[in-house]
Coordinates of C-alpha atoms in Angstrom, one line a residue:
X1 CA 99.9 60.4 97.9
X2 CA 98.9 63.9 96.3
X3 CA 98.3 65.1 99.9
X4 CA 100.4 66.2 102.7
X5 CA 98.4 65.6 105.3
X6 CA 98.5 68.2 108.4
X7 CA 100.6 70.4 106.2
X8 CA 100.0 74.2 105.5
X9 CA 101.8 74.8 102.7
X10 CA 98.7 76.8 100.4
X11 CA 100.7 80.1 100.1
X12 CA 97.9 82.1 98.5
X13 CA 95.3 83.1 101.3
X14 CA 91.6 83.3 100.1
X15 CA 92.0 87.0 99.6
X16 CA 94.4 86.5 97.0
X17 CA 97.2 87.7 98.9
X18 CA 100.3 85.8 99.3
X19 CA 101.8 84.0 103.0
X20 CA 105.1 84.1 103.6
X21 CA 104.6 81.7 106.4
X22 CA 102.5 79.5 104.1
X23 CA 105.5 79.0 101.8
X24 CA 108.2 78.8 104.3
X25 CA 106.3 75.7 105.9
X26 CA 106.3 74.8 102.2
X27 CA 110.5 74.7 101.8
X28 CA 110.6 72.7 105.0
X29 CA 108.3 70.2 104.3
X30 CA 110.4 69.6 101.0
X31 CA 113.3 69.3 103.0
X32 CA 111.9 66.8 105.0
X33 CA 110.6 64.8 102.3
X34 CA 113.9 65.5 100.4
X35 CA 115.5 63.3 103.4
X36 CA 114.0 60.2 102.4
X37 CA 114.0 59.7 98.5
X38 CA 116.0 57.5 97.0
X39 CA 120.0 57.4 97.0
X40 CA 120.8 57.2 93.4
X41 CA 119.5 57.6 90.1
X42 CA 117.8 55.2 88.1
X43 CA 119.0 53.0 84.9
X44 CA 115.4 53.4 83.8
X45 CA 113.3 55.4 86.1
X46 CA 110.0 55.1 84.4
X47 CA 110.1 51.5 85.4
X48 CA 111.7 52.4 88.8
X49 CA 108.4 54.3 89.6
X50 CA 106.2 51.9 88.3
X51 CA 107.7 49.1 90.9
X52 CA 107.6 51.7 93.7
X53 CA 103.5 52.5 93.0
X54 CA 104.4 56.9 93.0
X55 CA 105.7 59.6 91.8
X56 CA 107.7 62.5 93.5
X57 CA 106.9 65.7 91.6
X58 CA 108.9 69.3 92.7
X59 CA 106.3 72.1 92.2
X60 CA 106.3 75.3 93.5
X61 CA 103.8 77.1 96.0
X62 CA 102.2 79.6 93.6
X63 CA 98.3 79.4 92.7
X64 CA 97.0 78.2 90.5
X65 CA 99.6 76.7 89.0
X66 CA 100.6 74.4 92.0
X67 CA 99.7 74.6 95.7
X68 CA 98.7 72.9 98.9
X69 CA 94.9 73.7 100.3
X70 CA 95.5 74.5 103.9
X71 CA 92.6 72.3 104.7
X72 CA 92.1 69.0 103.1
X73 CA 96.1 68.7 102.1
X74 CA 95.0 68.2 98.4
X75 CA 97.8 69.2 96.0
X76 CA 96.2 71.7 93.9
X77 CA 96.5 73.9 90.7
X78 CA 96.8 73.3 86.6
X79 CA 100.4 71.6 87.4
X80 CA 98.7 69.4 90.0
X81 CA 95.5 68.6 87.8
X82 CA 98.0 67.7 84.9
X83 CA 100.4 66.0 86.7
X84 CA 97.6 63.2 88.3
X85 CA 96.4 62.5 85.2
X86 CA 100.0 61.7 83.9
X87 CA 100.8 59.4 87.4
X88 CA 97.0 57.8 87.0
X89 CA 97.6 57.0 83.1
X90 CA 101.6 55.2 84.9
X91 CA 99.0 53.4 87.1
X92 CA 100.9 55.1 90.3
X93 CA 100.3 58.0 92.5
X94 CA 101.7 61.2 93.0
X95 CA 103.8 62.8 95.6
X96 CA 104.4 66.3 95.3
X97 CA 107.6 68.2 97.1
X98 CA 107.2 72.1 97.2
X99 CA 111.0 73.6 96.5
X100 CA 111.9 77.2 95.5
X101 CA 113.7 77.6 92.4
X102 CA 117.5 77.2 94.1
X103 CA 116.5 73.6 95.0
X104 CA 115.5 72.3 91.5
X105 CA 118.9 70.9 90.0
X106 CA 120.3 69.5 93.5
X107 CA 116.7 67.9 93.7
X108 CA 116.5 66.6 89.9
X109 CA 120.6 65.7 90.3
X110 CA 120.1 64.2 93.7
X111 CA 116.8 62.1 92.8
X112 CA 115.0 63.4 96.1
X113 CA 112.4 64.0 92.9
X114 CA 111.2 62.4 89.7
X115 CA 110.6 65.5 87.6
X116 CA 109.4 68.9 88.7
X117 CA 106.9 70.5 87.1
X118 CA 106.1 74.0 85.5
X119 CA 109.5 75.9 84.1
X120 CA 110.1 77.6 81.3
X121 CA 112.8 75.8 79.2
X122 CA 116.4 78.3 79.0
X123 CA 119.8 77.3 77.4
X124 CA 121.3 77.5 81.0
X125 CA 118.9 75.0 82.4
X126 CA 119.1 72.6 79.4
X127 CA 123.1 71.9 80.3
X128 CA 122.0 70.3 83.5
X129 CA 118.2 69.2 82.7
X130 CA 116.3 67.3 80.5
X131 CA 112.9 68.7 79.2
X132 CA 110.1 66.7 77.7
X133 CA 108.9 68.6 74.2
X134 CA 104.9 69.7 74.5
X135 CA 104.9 72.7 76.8
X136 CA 102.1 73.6 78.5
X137 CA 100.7 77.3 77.0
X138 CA 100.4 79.9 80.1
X139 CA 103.7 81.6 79.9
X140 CA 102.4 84.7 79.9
X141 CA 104.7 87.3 82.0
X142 CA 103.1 91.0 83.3
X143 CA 104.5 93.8 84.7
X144 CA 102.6 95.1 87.6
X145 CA 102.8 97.4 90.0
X146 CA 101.3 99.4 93.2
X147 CA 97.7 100.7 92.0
X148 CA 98.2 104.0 93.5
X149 CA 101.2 104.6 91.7
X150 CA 100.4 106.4 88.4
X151 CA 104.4 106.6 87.1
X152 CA 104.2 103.6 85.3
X153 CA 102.0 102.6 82.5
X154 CA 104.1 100.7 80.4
X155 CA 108.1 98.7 80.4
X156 CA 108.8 102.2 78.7
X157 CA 108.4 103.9 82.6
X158 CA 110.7 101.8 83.8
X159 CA 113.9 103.4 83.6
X160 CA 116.0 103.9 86.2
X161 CA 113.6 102.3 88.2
X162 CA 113.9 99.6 90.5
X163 CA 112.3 95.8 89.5
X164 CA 112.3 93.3 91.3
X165 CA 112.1 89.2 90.1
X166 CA 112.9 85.8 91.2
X167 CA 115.9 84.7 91.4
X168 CA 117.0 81.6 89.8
X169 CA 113.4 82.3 87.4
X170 CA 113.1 82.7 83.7
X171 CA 112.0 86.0 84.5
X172 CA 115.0 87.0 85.6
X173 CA 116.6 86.3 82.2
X174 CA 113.6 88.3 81.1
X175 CA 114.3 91.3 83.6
X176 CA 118.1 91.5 82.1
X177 CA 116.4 91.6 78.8
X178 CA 113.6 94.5 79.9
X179 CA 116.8 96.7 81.4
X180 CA 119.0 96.6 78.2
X181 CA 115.3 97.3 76.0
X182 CA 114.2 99.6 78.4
X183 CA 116.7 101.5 80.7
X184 CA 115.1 99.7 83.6
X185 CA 117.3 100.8 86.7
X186 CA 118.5 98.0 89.4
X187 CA 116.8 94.3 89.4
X188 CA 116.2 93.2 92.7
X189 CA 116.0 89.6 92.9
X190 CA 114.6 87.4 95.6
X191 CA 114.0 83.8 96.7
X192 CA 110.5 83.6 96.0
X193 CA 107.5 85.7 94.7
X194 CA 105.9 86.3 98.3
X195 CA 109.1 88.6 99.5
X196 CA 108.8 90.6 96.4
X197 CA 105.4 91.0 96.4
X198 CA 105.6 92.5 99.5
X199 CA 108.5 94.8 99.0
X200 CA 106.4 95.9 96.1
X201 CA 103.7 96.8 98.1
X202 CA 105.8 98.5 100.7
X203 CA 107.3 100.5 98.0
X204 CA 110.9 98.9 98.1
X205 CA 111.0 97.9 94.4
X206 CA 108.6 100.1 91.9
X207 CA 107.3 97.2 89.6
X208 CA 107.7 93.2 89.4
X209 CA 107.4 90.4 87.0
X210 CA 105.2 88.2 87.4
X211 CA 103.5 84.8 86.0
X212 CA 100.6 86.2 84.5
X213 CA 98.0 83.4 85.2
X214 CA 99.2 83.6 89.0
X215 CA 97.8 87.7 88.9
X216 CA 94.7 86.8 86.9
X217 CA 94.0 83.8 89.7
X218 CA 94.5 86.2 92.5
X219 CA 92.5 89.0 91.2
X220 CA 89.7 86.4 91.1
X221 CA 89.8 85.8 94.5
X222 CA 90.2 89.4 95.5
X223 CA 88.4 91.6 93.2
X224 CA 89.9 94.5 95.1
X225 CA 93.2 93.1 95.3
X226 CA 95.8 96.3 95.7
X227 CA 98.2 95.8 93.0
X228 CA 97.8 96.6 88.9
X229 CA 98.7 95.0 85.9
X230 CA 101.0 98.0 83.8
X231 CA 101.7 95.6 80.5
X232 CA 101.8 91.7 79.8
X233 CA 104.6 91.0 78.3
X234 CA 104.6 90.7 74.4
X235 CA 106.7 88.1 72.9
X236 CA 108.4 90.1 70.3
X237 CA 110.1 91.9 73.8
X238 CA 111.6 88.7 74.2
X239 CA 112.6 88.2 70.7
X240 CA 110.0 85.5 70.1
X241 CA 106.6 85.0 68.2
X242 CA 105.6 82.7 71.0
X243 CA 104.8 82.9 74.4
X244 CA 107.0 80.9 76.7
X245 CA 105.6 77.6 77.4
X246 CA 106.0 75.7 80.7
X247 CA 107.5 72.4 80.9
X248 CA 108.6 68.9 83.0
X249 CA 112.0 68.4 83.7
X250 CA 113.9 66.0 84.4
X251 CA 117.5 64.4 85.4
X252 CA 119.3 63.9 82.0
X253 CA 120.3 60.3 82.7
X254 CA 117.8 57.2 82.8
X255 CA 115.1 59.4 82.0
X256 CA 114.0 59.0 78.4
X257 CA 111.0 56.6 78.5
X258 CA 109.5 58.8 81.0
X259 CA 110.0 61.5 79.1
X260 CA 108.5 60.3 76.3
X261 CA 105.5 58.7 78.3
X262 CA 105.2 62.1 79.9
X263 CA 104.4 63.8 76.1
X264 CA 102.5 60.9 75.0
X265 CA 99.8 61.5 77.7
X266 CA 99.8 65.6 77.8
X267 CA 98.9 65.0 74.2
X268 CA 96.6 62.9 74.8
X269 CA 95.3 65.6 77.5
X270 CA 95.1 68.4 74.8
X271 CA 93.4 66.4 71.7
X272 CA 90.7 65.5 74.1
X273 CA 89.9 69.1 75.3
X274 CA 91.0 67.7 78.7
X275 CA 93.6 70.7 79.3
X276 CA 91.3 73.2 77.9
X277 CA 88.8 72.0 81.0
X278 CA 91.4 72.0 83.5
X279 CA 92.6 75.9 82.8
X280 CA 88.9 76.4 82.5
X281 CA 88.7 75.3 86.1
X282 CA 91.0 77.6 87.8
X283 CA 89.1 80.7 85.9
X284 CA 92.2 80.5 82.5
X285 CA 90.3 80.9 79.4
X286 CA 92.4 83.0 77.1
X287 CA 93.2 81.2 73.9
X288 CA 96.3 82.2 74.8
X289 CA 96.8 80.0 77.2
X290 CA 96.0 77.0 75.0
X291 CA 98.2 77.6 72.2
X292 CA 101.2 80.3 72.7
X293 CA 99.8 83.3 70.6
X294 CA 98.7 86.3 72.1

């Protein structure tokens, strides 16, 4: 059940460049999927998932952290890789639920999902979600822009100038951040990364934040891909010696023994150079995605 078949929902195109029709298809296949899932929340729902045989995981459409390949239906990407090995080490499979950002707490609050995979823990998000404790290590934010556009080297250019994030995103909180540091001008925010990416190439915002991972992943596929990377984002910007780690979350009620079974088997995954291999896969070999420090 880690395929949706006859979907097209894989919202990165082989160029690199990103489908706004391949993640719209996305959000309504989550809604139809939503329609189904259970009607309330679990004494115990590690064992409630065990009975059923699966897992519904909410991911999010951005390679390669989580997609859907256009072809085969195969959920794909680190989150995806990760998040079968936790459902195959529960003995059950996994049913993944593409939802923007606005959709995580109604789905987590709702049970339409089990967990959803790949946020960055905030203090807004912990008063409503539950997050297991061993992140996984490719937090990494950049700033990029248009690589014609020669104003902007660093966060320092970006004052007064317009920037656009995700709404609803730890990099919005970051983008509040970057405008008191910096003097950036107005922060556009939008639904998902594909609008803004292509607002930023039409030269409606002058720079974005992005995942950085998701940039090196698409310059991969598209050595001539037609935007930069001005600055990732050091730490110490954010008031941290750490990059931010990404992390499973969950309802905060009847989840605690699959929370707990969720850490057990990521660290297993780590000792046993099992997460190395999988960023490995998708091209990620930066210590820095293995262990927080830039």
């Amino acid at each position: 059940m880690s395929k949706l078949k006859g979907s097209k929902l894989n919202g990165l195109k082989l160029n690199g460049s990103l489908s706004r029709r391949g993640f719209m298809a996305g959000v309504t296949a989550a809604a139809a999927v939503a329609a189904t899932s259970r009607p309330a929340l679990s004494a115990d729902l590690l064992a409630e998932i065990k009975k059923r045989g699966y897992m519904r995981v909410g991911a999010f459409s951005i390679p390669p952290e989580s997609w859907i390949d256009i072809g085969s239906g195969e959920w794909m990407g680190i989150d995806a890789d990760f998040t079968k090995a936790i459902g195959k080490s529960f003995g059950v499979e996994v049913d993944p639920v593409i939802l923007t950002h606005s959709a995580l707490a109604p789905a987590l609050q709702s049970g339409r999902v089990d967990t959803i995979v790949g946020l960055y823990r905030t203090e807004e998000r912990k008063k409503v979600m539950a997050y297991n404790e061993l992140p996984i290590w490719y937090g990494v934010d950049v700033l990029i822009a248009r690589k014609d556009d020669g104003s902007i080297k660093s966060f320092a250019d970006m004052k007064g100038k317009v920037l656009g994030t995700v709404r609803g995103s730890a990099q919005e909180q970051e983008a509040t951040k970057l405008q008191e540091k910096f003097g950036a001008g107005e922060i556009r925010k939008y639904e998902s990364a594909d609008p803004m990416l292509m607002d930023l190439k039409a030269g409606r915002v002058d720079a974005a934040i992005w995942w950085g991972f998701t940039f090196d992943y698409a310059v991969i596929q598209n050595p001539s891909y037609d935007l930069k990377v001005v600055e990732y984002m050091p730490p110490e910007y954010l008031g941290s010696d750490m990059l931010p780690g990404t992390f499973y979350v969950f309802a905060k009620d009847g989840t605690g023994s699959l929370i707990k079974a969720f850490d057990a088997e990521i660290k297993r995954l780590v000792d046993a150079g099992e997460g190395k291999t999988i960023m490995a896969k998708y091209g990620l070999t930066s210590p820095a995605y293995l262990t927080g420090k830039m």
